[in-house]
Short mmCIF file of C-alpha atoms in Angstrom, two decimals:
data_model
loop_
_atom_site.label_atom_id
_atom_site.label_comp_id
_atom_site.label_asym_id
_atom_site.label_seq_id
_atom_site.Cartn_x
_atom_site.Cartn_y
_atom_site.Cartn_z
CA UNK A 1 4.01 17.68 -7.39
CA UNK A 2 0.82 15.80 -8.17
CA UNK A 3 -1.85 18.42 -8.12
CA UNK A 4 -2.94 21.78 -6.75
CA UNK A 5 -4.07 21.59 -3.12
CA UNK A 6 -5.74 24.33 -1.15
CA UNK A 7 -3.59 25.88 1.56
CA UNK A 8 -6.73 26.30 3.67
CA UNK A 9 -7.21 22.53 3.95
CA UNK A 10 -7.47 22.66 7.72
CA UNK A 11 -10.31 25.18 7.76
CA UNK A 12 -12.14 23.50 4.89
CA UNK A 13 -11.99 20.01 6.38
CA UNK A 14 -13.13 21.24 9.79
CA UNK A 15 -16.04 23.09 8.20
CA UNK A 16 -17.37 20.00 6.48
CA UNK A 17 -16.22 17.06 8.55
CA UNK A 18 -14.34 18.01 11.66
CA UNK A 19 -10.64 17.21 11.57
CA UNK A 20 -9.99 15.88 15.06
CA UNK A 21 -9.95 12.09 15.24
CA UNK A 22 -12.30 12.15 18.23
CA UNK A 23 -14.82 14.12 16.19
CA UNK A 24 -14.55 11.67 13.34
CA UNK A 25 -15.22 8.85 15.78
CA UNK A 26 -18.31 10.65 17.08
CA UNK A 27 -19.68 11.38 13.64
CA UNK A 28 -18.80 8.22 11.76
CA UNK A 29 -18.24 5.24 14.03
CA UNK A 30 -21.37 5.49 16.19
CA UNK A 31 -24.36 4.05 14.33
CA UNK A 32 -26.69 5.93 16.68
CA UNK A 33 -25.47 9.19 15.18
CA UNK A 34 -25.96 8.22 11.56
CA UNK A 35 -28.63 10.91 11.22
CA UNK A 36 -25.93 13.54 11.74
CA UNK A 37 -23.90 12.56 8.71
CA UNK A 38 -24.23 12.97 4.95
CA UNK A 39 -22.86 11.11 1.95
CA UNK A 40 -20.00 13.60 1.44
CA UNK A 41 -19.06 13.54 5.12
CA UNK A 42 -19.29 9.78 5.26
CA UNK A 43 -17.04 9.56 2.20
CA UNK A 44 -14.36 11.46 4.11
CA UNK A 45 -15.01 9.17 7.07
CA UNK A 46 -14.01 6.23 4.86
CA UNK A 47 -10.74 7.96 3.95
CA UNK A 48 -9.95 9.01 7.52
CA UNK A 49 -10.56 5.58 9.06
CA UNK A 50 -7.17 4.25 7.93
CA UNK A 51 -5.23 7.44 7.26
CA UNK A 52 -2.45 6.25 9.59
CA UNK A 53 -2.05 3.12 7.47
CA UNK A 54 -1.56 5.23 4.33
CA UNK A 55 0.45 8.09 5.80
CA UNK A 56 3.52 6.66 7.57
CA UNK A 57 2.55 6.61 11.25
CA UNK A 58 3.91 5.06 14.43
CA UNK A 59 1.47 2.20 14.99
CA UNK A 60 1.64 0.77 11.49
CA UNK A 61 5.40 1.10 11.11
CA UNK A 62 6.48 0.10 14.60
CA UNK A 63 3.80 -2.21 15.96
CA UNK A 64 2.47 -3.82 12.77
CA UNK A 65 5.38 -3.91 10.31
CA UNK A 66 8.56 -3.66 12.39
CA UNK A 67 8.93 -7.42 12.92
CA UNK A 68 6.90 -8.59 9.93
CA UNK A 69 6.87 -7.19 6.39
CA UNK A 70 9.82 -4.87 6.98
CA UNK A 71 11.93 -7.93 7.70
CA UNK A 72 10.33 -10.44 5.35
CA UNK A 73 10.98 -8.14 2.39
CA UNK A 74 14.48 -7.37 3.70
CA UNK A 75 13.72 -3.71 3.19
CA UNK A 76 15.48 -3.39 6.57
CA UNK A 77 18.19 -5.33 8.36
CA UNK A 78 18.00 -6.69 11.90
CA UNK A 79 19.78 -8.94 14.36
CA UNK A 80 18.31 -12.44 14.10
CA UNK A 81 16.27 -13.51 17.10
CA UNK A 82 13.99 -16.35 18.18
CA UNK A 83 10.49 -16.50 16.71
CA UNK A 84 11.32 -13.87 14.10
CA UNK A 85 9.11 -15.43 11.43
CA UNK A 86 5.98 -15.77 13.55
CA UNK A 87 3.16 -13.35 12.78
CA UNK A 88 2.66 -11.26 15.91
CA UNK A 89 -0.78 -10.75 17.45
CA UNK A 90 -0.33 -6.97 17.60
CA UNK A 91 0.47 -6.86 13.88
CA UNK A 92 -2.58 -8.92 13.03
CA UNK A 93 -4.95 -7.02 15.30
CA UNK A 94 -3.83 -3.63 14.04
CA UNK A 95 -4.20 -4.51 10.37
CA UNK A 96 -7.50 -6.35 10.82
CA UNK A 97 -9.21 -3.82 13.07
CA UNK A 98 -8.18 -0.86 10.95
CA UNK A 99 -9.48 -2.40 7.75
CA UNK A 100 -12.83 -3.24 9.29
CA UNK A 101 -13.15 0.27 10.69
CA UNK A 102 -12.82 1.42 7.06
CA UNK A 103 -15.39 -1.14 6.02
CA UNK A 104 -17.77 0.01 8.75
CA UNK A 105 -17.57 3.57 7.45
CA UNK A 106 -18.15 2.26 3.93
CA UNK A 107 -21.29 0.43 5.06
CA UNK A 108 -22.53 3.58 6.78
CA UNK A 109 -21.96 5.45 3.53
CA UNK A 110 -23.94 2.75 1.74
CA UNK A 111 -26.73 3.05 4.30
CA UNK A 112 -27.00 6.81 3.96
CA UNK A 113 -26.71 6.67 0.18
CA UNK A 114 -29.51 4.11 -0.09
CA UNK A 115 -31.91 6.37 1.82
CA UNK A 116 -31.61 9.08 -0.83
CA UNK A 117 -34.01 9.65 -3.67
CA UNK A 118 -32.93 8.50 -7.10
CA UNK A 119 -32.15 12.09 -8.06
CA UNK A 120 -30.08 12.65 -4.92
CA UNK A 121 -28.25 9.37 -5.47
CA UNK A 122 -27.19 10.47 -8.93
CA UNK A 123 -26.00 13.78 -7.52
CA UNK A 124 -23.92 11.95 -4.89
CA UNK A 125 -22.88 9.09 -7.12
CA UNK A 126 -19.23 10.19 -7.34
CA UNK A 127 -18.78 9.77 -3.58
CA UNK A 128 -19.99 6.17 -3.75
CA UNK A 129 -17.79 5.32 -6.74
CA UNK A 130 -14.66 6.92 -5.30
CA UNK A 131 -15.19 5.31 -1.90
CA UNK A 132 -15.56 1.91 -3.55
CA UNK A 133 -12.29 2.30 -5.44
CA UNK A 134 -10.54 3.26 -2.21
CA UNK A 135 -12.06 0.42 -0.18
CA UNK A 136 -11.34 -2.14 -2.89
CA UNK A 137 -7.70 -1.08 -2.91
CA UNK A 138 -7.44 -1.99 0.76
CA UNK A 139 -9.61 -5.08 0.34
CA UNK A 140 -7.06 -6.53 -2.06
CA UNK A 141 -4.36 -5.76 0.50
CA UNK A 142 -6.28 -7.68 3.16
CA UNK A 143 -6.88 -10.69 0.93
CA UNK A 144 -3.19 -10.74 0.07
CA UNK A 145 -2.32 -10.86 3.77
CA UNK A 146 -4.96 -13.26 5.11
CA UNK A 147 -6.59 -15.11 2.21
CA UNK A 148 -10.29 -15.65 2.91
CA UNK A 149 -11.84 -12.71 4.79
CA UNK A 150 -15.37 -11.54 5.67
CA UNK A 151 -16.40 -9.27 2.81
CA UNK A 152 -19.83 -9.44 1.22
CA UNK A 153 -21.66 -9.52 4.58
CA UNK A 154 -19.10 -7.63 6.67
CA UNK A 155 -19.74 -4.34 8.46
CA UNK A 156 -23.54 -4.55 8.48
CA UNK A 157 -24.23 -4.16 12.20
CA UNK A 158 -25.80 -0.74 11.72
CA UNK A 159 -27.71 -1.83 8.63
CA UNK A 160 -29.03 -4.79 10.62
CA UNK A 161 -30.38 -2.49 13.34
CA UNK A 162 -27.68 -3.43 15.84
CA UNK A 163 -28.47 -7.17 15.77
CA UNK A 164 -25.03 -8.53 16.67
CA UNK A 165 -25.67 -12.21 16.00
CA UNK A 166 -27.30 -11.54 12.64
CA UNK A 167 -24.30 -9.42 11.67
CA UNK A 168 -21.57 -12.01 12.22
CA UNK A 169 -20.20 -12.33 8.68
CA UNK A 170 -19.22 -15.44 6.77
CA UNK A 171 -15.85 -15.56 5.05
CA UNK A 172 -15.64 -15.05 1.29
CA UNK A 173 -13.08 -16.99 -0.72
CA UNK A 174 -10.08 -15.13 -2.09
CA UNK A 175 -11.05 -15.99 -5.65
CA UNK A 176 -14.62 -14.75 -5.22
CA UNK A 177 -13.42 -11.48 -3.69
CA UNK A 178 -10.93 -10.93 -6.50
CA UNK A 179 -13.69 -11.61 -9.01
CA UNK A 180 -15.95 -9.04 -7.34
CA UNK A 181 -13.17 -6.46 -7.24
CA UNK A 182 -12.38 -6.88 -10.91
CA UNK A 183 -16.01 -6.95 -12.05
CA UNK A 184 -17.02 -3.91 -10.02
CA UNK A 185 -13.93 -1.87 -10.86
CA UNK A 186 -14.52 -2.51 -14.56
CA UNK A 187 -18.07 -1.17 -14.20
CA UNK A 188 -16.83 1.79 -12.15
CA UNK A 189 -14.16 2.57 -14.73
CA UNK A 190 -16.78 2.70 -17.47
CA UNK A 191 -19.06 4.86 -15.36
CA UNK A 192 -16.28 7.25 -14.38
CA UNK A 193 -15.44 7.75 -18.05
CA UNK A 194 -18.82 9.36 -18.59
CA UNK A 195 -19.60 10.98 -15.25
CA UNK A 196 -19.96 14.74 -14.88
CA UNK A 197 -20.62 16.84 -11.79
CA UNK A 198 -22.64 20.00 -11.35
CA UNK A 199 -20.81 22.96 -9.84
CA UNK A 200 -22.14 22.47 -6.31
CA UNK A 201 -21.27 18.76 -6.19
CA UNK A 202 -17.88 19.41 -7.73
CA UNK A 203 -17.07 21.94 -5.03
CA UNK A 204 -18.14 19.63 -2.22
CA UNK A 205 -16.27 16.68 -3.72
CA UNK A 206 -13.13 18.77 -4.07
CA UNK A 207 -13.41 19.74 -0.40
CA UNK A 208 -14.13 16.28 1.01
CA UNK A 209 -11.60 14.42 -1.15
CA UNK A 210 -8.16 14.95 0.36
CA UNK A 211 -6.59 12.27 -1.86
CA UNK A 212 -7.28 13.58 -5.36
CA UNK A 213 -8.93 16.89 -4.44
CA UNK A 214 -11.95 16.19 -6.58
CA UNK A 215 -9.95 15.53 -9.75
CA UNK A 216 -12.06 13.08 -11.76
CA UNK A 217 -9.18 12.28 -14.11
CA UNK A 218 -7.07 11.12 -11.18
CA UNK A 219 -9.91 8.96 -9.85
CA UNK A 220 -10.19 7.35 -13.28
CA UNK A 221 -6.46 6.70 -13.32
CA UNK A 222 -6.54 5.35 -9.76
CA UNK A 223 -9.36 2.96 -10.65
CA UNK A 224 -7.69 1.63 -13.79
CA UNK A 225 -4.21 1.43 -12.28
CA UNK A 226 -5.68 -0.54 -9.39
CA UNK A 227 -7.23 -2.90 -11.94
CA UNK A 228 -3.77 -3.40 -13.43
CA UNK A 229 -2.33 -4.21 -10.02
CA UNK A 230 -5.07 -6.74 -9.25
CA UNK A 231 -4.88 -8.38 -12.66
CA UNK A 232 -1.11 -8.64 -12.56
CA UNK A 233 -1.27 -10.20 -9.10
CA UNK A 234 -3.45 -13.05 -10.38
CA UNK A 235 -1.90 -13.38 -13.83
CA UNK A 236 -0.19 -16.67 -12.97
CA UNK A 237 -3.22 -18.32 -11.37
CA UNK A 238 -5.34 -20.84 -13.23
CA UNK A 239 -8.51 -19.00 -12.18
CA UNK A 240 -7.56 -15.68 -13.82
CA UNK A 241 -4.64 -16.19 -16.22
CA UNK A 242 -6.62 -15.78 -19.45
CA UNK A 243 -8.72 -12.92 -18.11
CA UNK A 244 -5.70 -11.10 -16.70
CA UNK A 245 -3.78 -10.52 -19.90
CA UNK A 246 -6.79 -9.80 -22.10
CA UNK A 247 -8.15 -7.28 -19.61
CA UNK A 248 -4.75 -5.64 -19.09
CA UNK A 249 -4.52 -5.24 -22.86
CA UNK A 250 -7.95 -3.61 -22.87
CA UNK A 251 -7.02 -1.21 -20.07
CA UNK A 252 -3.76 -0.16 -21.67
CA UNK A 253 -5.52 0.33 -24.99
CA UNK A 254 -8.67 2.15 -23.90
CA UNK A 255 -8.47 3.46 -20.31
CA UNK A 256 -6.36 6.15 -18.61
CA UNK A 257 -3.76 5.00 -16.08
CA UNK A 258 -1.09 6.73 -14.00
CA UNK A 259 1.60 7.78 -16.45
CA UNK A 260 3.76 10.26 -14.52
CA UNK A 261 4.66 11.24 -10.98
CA UNK A 262 2.41 14.27 -11.31
CA UNK A 263 -0.47 11.77 -11.32
CA UNK A 264 0.55 9.66 -8.32
CA UNK A 265 -2.32 8.73 -6.04
CA UNK A 266 -1.10 9.82 -2.63
CA UNK A 267 -2.13 11.85 0.38
CA UNK A 268 -0.13 15.06 0.30
CA UNK A 269 0.73 16.73 3.60
CA UNK A 270 -0.09 20.43 3.40
CA UNK A 271 0.15 21.64 7.00
CA UNK A 272 1.46 20.11 10.20
CA UNK A 273 -1.42 21.80 12.00
CA UNK A 274 -3.81 19.09 10.75
CA UNK A 275 -3.88 15.35 11.51
CA UNK A 276 -2.91 14.78 7.88
CA UNK A 277 0.84 14.55 8.48
CA UNK A 278 3.70 12.08 8.83
CA UNK A 279 5.05 13.13 12.21
CA UNK A 280 4.83 9.54 13.48
CA UNK A 281 7.22 8.26 10.81
CA UNK A 282 10.34 8.98 12.87
CA UNK A 283 9.46 6.87 15.89
CA UNK A 284 7.70 4.29 13.74
CA UNK A 285 10.80 3.58 11.65
CA UNK A 286 13.67 4.49 13.97
CA UNK A 287 12.70 3.19 17.43
CA UNK A 288 14.39 0.03 18.71
CA UNK A 289 17.05 0.12 15.96
CA UNK A 290 14.36 -0.19 13.33
CA UNK A 291 16.10 2.05 10.82
CA UNK A 292 18.81 -0.38 9.72
CA UNK A 293 19.64 -1.26 6.12
CA UNK A 294 19.67 -4.79 4.75
CA UNK A 295 22.70 -6.13 2.91
CA UNK A 296 20.90 -7.33 -0.22
CA UNK A 297 19.45 -3.93 -1.12
CA UNK A 298 22.59 -1.94 -0.26
CA UNK A 299 24.83 -4.34 -2.19
CA UNK A 300 22.56 -4.22 -5.23
CA UNK A 301 22.52 -0.43 -5.25
CA UNK A 302 26.28 -0.16 -4.72
CA UNK A 303 27.13 -2.65 -7.47
CA UNK A 304 25.19 -0.66 -10.06
CA UNK A 305 25.89 2.89 -8.80
CA UNK A 306 22.17 3.39 -8.23
CA UNK A 307 21.41 7.15 -8.15
CA UNK A 308 18.75 6.48 -5.51
CA UNK A 309 21.33 5.30 -2.97
CA UNK A 310 22.08 8.74 -1.53
CA UNK A 311 18.42 9.77 -1.63
CA UNK A 312 17.24 6.60 0.11
CA UNK A 313 20.12 5.79 2.49
CA UNK A 314 22.93 7.37 4.49
CA UNK A 315 26.04 5.66 5.91
CA UNK A 316 26.16 4.70 9.56
CA UNK A 317 27.43 7.41 11.88
CA UNK A 318 30.76 5.62 12.49
CA UNK A 319 31.09 3.93 9.08
CA UNK A 320 33.41 6.51 7.55
CA UNK A 321 31.08 7.17 4.66
CA UNK A 322 30.87 3.49 3.70
CA UNK A 323 27.46 2.03 2.89
CA UNK A 324 26.77 -1.44 4.25
CA UNK A 325 23.78 -3.48 5.34
CA UNK A 326 23.17 -6.29 7.78
CA UNK A 327 23.92 -9.75 6.42
CA UNK A 328 20.90 -11.93 7.36
CA UNK A 329 23.12 -15.03 7.50
CA UNK A 330 25.67 -13.57 9.91
CA UNK A 331 25.82 -14.47 13.59
CA UNK A 332 23.30 -12.53 15.64
CA UNK A 333 26.01 -11.18 17.94
CA UNK A 334 27.98 -9.83 14.98
CA UNK A 335 24.87 -8.25 13.54
CA UNK A 336 24.08 -6.56 16.84
CA UNK A 337 27.64 -5.29 17.23
CA UNK A 338 27.47 -3.58 13.83
CA UNK A 339 24.17 -1.98 14.79
CA UNK A 340 25.37 -0.89 18.23
CA UNK A 341 28.57 0.55 16.77
CA UNK A 342 26.60 2.61 14.19
CA UNK A 343 28.44 0.95 11.32
CA UNK A 344 25.29 0.03 9.36
CA UNK A 345 23.60 2.27 6.82
CA UNK A 346 20.19 3.69 7.63
CA UNK A 347 17.37 5.07 5.54
CA UNK A 348 17.94 8.72 4.71
CA UNK A 349 16.22 10.48 7.58
CA UNK A 350 15.60 13.71 5.69
CA UNK A 351 13.96 11.84 2.81
CA UNK A 352 11.96 9.40 4.91
CA UNK A 353 11.61 9.05 8.66
CA UNK A 354 12.05 12.71 9.70
CA UNK A 355 10.21 14.12 6.71
CA UNK A 356 6.93 15.19 8.31
CA UNK A 357 5.64 16.05 4.83
CA UNK A 358 6.21 12.55 3.46
CA UNK A 359 3.10 11.67 1.41
CA UNK A 360 0.86 8.70 2.05
CA UNK A 361 1.35 6.47 -0.98
CA UNK A 362 -1.50 4.55 -2.62
CA UNK A 363 -0.36 4.04 -6.23
CA UNK A 364 2.36 5.62 -8.32
CA UNK A 365 3.77 5.88 -11.80
CA UNK A 366 6.81 3.66 -11.28
CA UNK A 367 4.66 0.82 -9.96
CA UNK A 368 2.37 1.06 -12.99
CA UNK A 369 5.34 1.10 -15.36
CA UNK A 370 6.77 -2.07 -13.80
CA UNK A 371 3.37 -3.76 -14.10
CA UNK A 372 3.30 -2.79 -17.77
CA UNK A 373 6.82 -4.14 -18.23
CA UNK A 374 5.86 -7.51 -16.78
CA UNK A 375 2.72 -7.71 -18.90
CA UNK A 376 4.56 -6.83 -22.11
CA UNK A 377 7.25 -9.39 -21.27
CA UNK A 378 4.60 -12.10 -20.83
CA UNK A 379 2.99 -11.04 -24.09
CA UNK A 380 6.19 -11.26 -26.13
CA UNK A 381 6.42 -7.50 -26.76
CA UNK A 382 10.05 -7.06 -25.76
CA UNK A 383 10.46 -3.50 -27.02
CA UNK A 384 7.50 -2.24 -25.00
CA UNK A 385 8.63 -4.23 -21.95
CA UNK A 386 12.07 -2.63 -22.14
CA UNK A 387 10.61 0.86 -22.52
CA UNK A 388 8.25 0.40 -19.57
CA UNK A 389 11.03 -1.07 -17.41
CA UNK A 390 13.34 1.85 -18.10
CA UNK A 391 10.53 4.36 -17.59
CA UNK A 392 9.77 2.80 -14.21
CA UNK A 393 13.39 3.25 -13.13
CA UNK A 394 13.39 6.90 -14.20
CA UNK A 395 10.11 7.55 -12.40
CA UNK A 396 11.35 5.86 -9.22
CA UNK A 397 14.55 7.93 -9.18
CA UNK A 398 12.59 11.10 -9.84
CA UNK A 399 10.14 10.34 -7.03
CA UNK A 400 12.75 9.71 -4.33
CA UNK A 401 14.63 12.90 -5.18
CA UNK A 402 11.37 14.83 -5.25
CA UNK A 403 10.14 13.57 -1.89
CA UNK A 404 13.45 14.67 -0.35
CA UNK A 405 12.65 18.25 -1.40
CA UNK A 406 9.55 18.21 0.82
CA UNK A 407 11.46 17.62 4.03
CA UNK A 408 11.38 19.92 7.02
CA UNK A 409 14.46 18.24 8.55
CA UNK A 410 17.89 18.56 6.94
CA UNK A 411 19.71 16.17 9.27
CA UNK A 412 20.97 14.01 6.41
CA UNK A 413 22.30 16.89 4.33
CA UNK A 414 21.24 18.32 0.99
CA UNK A 415 21.15 16.20 -2.13
CA UNK A 416 22.79 17.15 -5.41
CA UNK A 417 20.07 16.82 -8.07
CA UNK A 418 20.47 13.72 -10.19
CA UNK A 419 21.27 14.30 -13.86
CA UNK A 420 19.92 12.61 -16.96
CA UNK A 421 23.45 11.39 -17.70
CA UNK A 422 23.59 9.61 -14.34
CA UNK A 423 20.21 7.98 -14.92
CA UNK A 424 21.21 6.85 -18.43
CA UNK A 425 24.47 5.41 -17.11
CA UNK A 426 22.58 3.49 -14.42
CA UNK A 427 20.09 2.05 -16.90
CA UNK A 428 23.01 0.99 -19.12
CA UNK A 429 24.91 -0.66 -16.25
CA UNK A 430 25.57 -4.35 -16.80
CA UNK A 431 23.62 -5.24 -13.65
CA UNK A 432 20.59 -3.21 -14.72
CA UNK A 433 20.48 -3.17 -18.53
CA UNK A 434 17.57 -4.97 -20.18
CA UNK A 435 18.72 -8.27 -21.61
CA UNK A 436 19.04 -12.03 -21.16
CA UNK A 437 16.31 -14.64 -21.03
CA UNK A 438 12.72 -13.82 -20.12
CA UNK A 439 13.36 -15.23 -16.66
CA UNK A 440 16.34 -12.91 -16.25
CA UNK A 441 14.30 -9.94 -17.48
CA UNK A 442 11.56 -10.75 -15.00
CA UNK A 443 14.18 -10.77 -12.26
CA UNK A 444 15.30 -7.30 -13.36
CA UNK A 445 11.74 -6.01 -13.07
CA UNK A 446 11.25 -7.66 -9.68
CA UNK A 447 14.47 -6.18 -8.30
CA UNK A 448 13.57 -2.67 -9.42
CA UNK A 449 10.07 -3.00 -7.99
CA UNK A 450 11.54 -4.18 -4.68
CA UNK A 451 13.94 -1.25 -4.43
CA UNK A 452 11.20 1.19 -5.38
CA UNK A 453 8.76 -0.19 -2.78
CA UNK A 454 11.48 -0.24 -0.05
CA UNK A 455 9.80 0.71 3.26
CA UNK A 456 7.20 2.85 1.50
CA UNK A 457 4.87 0.15 0.14
CA UNK A 458 5.65 -2.80 2.36
CA UNK A 459 2.54 -4.91 1.85
CA UNK A 460 2.78 -4.59 -1.92
CA UNK A 461 6.43 -5.55 -1.78
CA UNK A 462 5.75 -8.64 0.32
CA UNK A 463 2.93 -9.74 -1.98
CA UNK A 464 5.11 -9.42 -5.07
CA UNK A 465 8.02 -11.29 -3.45
CA UNK A 466 5.69 -14.16 -2.58
CA UNK A 467 4.10 -14.18 -6.01
CA UNK A 468 7.35 -14.22 -7.99
CA UNK A 469 9.83 -15.64 -5.48
CA UNK A 470 11.89 -12.68 -6.65
CA UNK A 471 14.21 -11.14 -5.77
CA UNK A 472 15.80 -14.23 -4.29
CA UNK A 473 16.52 -13.39 -0.65
CA UNK A 474 18.44 -15.43 1.92
CA UNK A 475 17.09 -15.89 5.45
CA UNK A 476 18.66 -17.51 8.48
CA UNK A 477 16.40 -20.43 9.49
CA UNK A 478 15.01 -20.25 13.02
CA UNK A 479 15.60 -23.71 14.41
CA UNK A 480 13.78 -22.81 17.62
CA UNK A 481 10.38 -22.56 15.95
CA UNK A 482 8.27 -24.68 13.63
CA UNK A 483 7.94 -21.51 11.52
CA UNK A 484 11.60 -21.54 10.55
CA UNK A 485 11.34 -19.17 7.56
CA UNK A 486 9.09 -16.21 6.63
CA UNK A 487 5.40 -17.16 6.42
CA UNK A 488 3.22 -16.93 3.33
CA UNK A 489 0.14 -15.47 5.04
CA UNK A 490 -0.94 -13.88 8.32
CA UNK A 491 -3.00 -15.58 11.02
CA UNK A 492 -6.52 -14.49 11.91
CA UNK A 493 -6.89 -12.42 15.09
CA UNK A 494 -7.77 -14.16 18.36
CA UNK A 495 -10.88 -11.99 18.70
CA UNK A 496 -12.12 -13.18 15.34
CA UNK A 497 -11.76 -16.79 16.41
CA UNK A 498 -13.64 -16.21 19.65
CA UNK A 499 -16.37 -13.83 18.50
CA UNK A 500 -17.12 -15.09 15.00
CA UNK A 501 -16.58 -18.70 15.96
CA UNK A 502 -19.00 -20.53 13.66
CA UNK A 503 -17.89 -18.68 10.55
CA UNK A 504 -14.25 -18.98 11.54
CA UNK A 505 -14.56 -22.75 11.74
CA UNK A 506 -15.19 -22.86 7.99
CA UNK A 507 -11.72 -21.41 7.34
CA UNK A 508 -9.83 -22.70 10.38
CA UNK A 509 -8.04 -25.40 8.40
CA UNK A 510 -6.17 -22.76 6.39
CA UNK A 511 -5.41 -20.56 9.40
CA UNK A 512 -1.70 -21.22 9.50
CA UNK A 513 1.42 -19.53 8.18
CA UNK A 514 2.09 -22.08 5.42
CA UNK A 515 -1.11 -22.13 3.32
CA UNK A 516 -0.36 -20.17 0.17
CA UNK A 517 -2.83 -17.80 -1.43
CA UNK A 518 -4.29 -18.92 -4.75
CA UNK A 519 -2.08 -16.54 -6.74
CA UNK A 520 1.12 -17.72 -5.04
CA UNK A 521 1.92 -20.47 -7.51
CA UNK A 522 5.73 -20.36 -7.68
#
């Protein structure tokens, strides 16, 4: 859908990087072997380090998100239990360790790049720029989960010659990290606008880049769309409010962004014979009754005859074709009975969990359209806000029906293609149609963004729900725990407290589940 990809991906990746995870570990993670790598190979090492947190894989979906963001966004339903709003250690460790493995690869790329001559650096410049865009995307995600994190001095053990104590990094403030991201991405955007590659570099970049396959236009759009996401996230904060809207206006007026689903920034699965696949999605989403729909999302989609309903969900096995989700305020025993009796809707298995070709999503057209809609609404441009809102809905519907066509498992049955008439009727539905006060219009945008994110972009969904307090979701308080409702940030890992003790002490006062991030002002 997005772009042409070589069928011989497996052979090409092995030739340049080695495709087995153990080989990547040997080549990229061991500082003693840095002489064996190159800038192009190290670039791919950056991408590979967290591939299972971009592609839907078991560890991220089951261990990290099953009892955290999946529930706190109510993208799934569950039977209420004790301690359900406490951030689990396994979730924290998985997210933290994976990000810093990416950062380590990025620092190794920096180290190798800095040893090159000026001429060689210019030849390899695209690898550095693209890697920075990718790492900054995940850096924002980490800040939005934890707040202050080690950043400017992180990952420098190899650069510091293996001196462990000298490499223990201080924490950077959330505001300072956001400032760095925005400043650097602006510079990168300007540089990407004018960059050109010789034939040899272009070929190598196309081979090593399994996200955009060397397409410079897509890297430009990724960079600028990421800027929109970051700016929109901080648009309500006192530190960035004036910069946010002026810079968004500049981007929309002068820079390319993702405009259609053909331009989505995602990892496409080409062959199940490579590690670039989504085979872990099934166990990650379905194990331990994890694939259970929530009442709020199902009810919203039913009330408005949402065309995505059949593409995203299927009725429970014993529900007689009726769609229903778990009520979070119901008694736990009643919730469990509905689950055990297979009366609750589940995510469409052919579209999602058993679709081994499900792409790893980074940024997409619908998300960008909803960001535009919110910006135009803030700016008083109602006509443009309405157009962007409606475009986002169309793009979301199109994407879910498209991803269903990739499936290699027809367990949920074939879908009848959605028609333009159905989409128009949905957009005109009283529950969906653009109208009302600005606050009501913002709620419309937030609801559509929430449905679109579903279980596909969980961390983005949770960040937006915290930022806007929309959609308004009900949760059963947990009287057994001091954390009686969903938290507003994650806790730091135990290993970070014990190993980076002095630097941790500087942020220990905010290491709780109730200290809001600076952009969470509602």
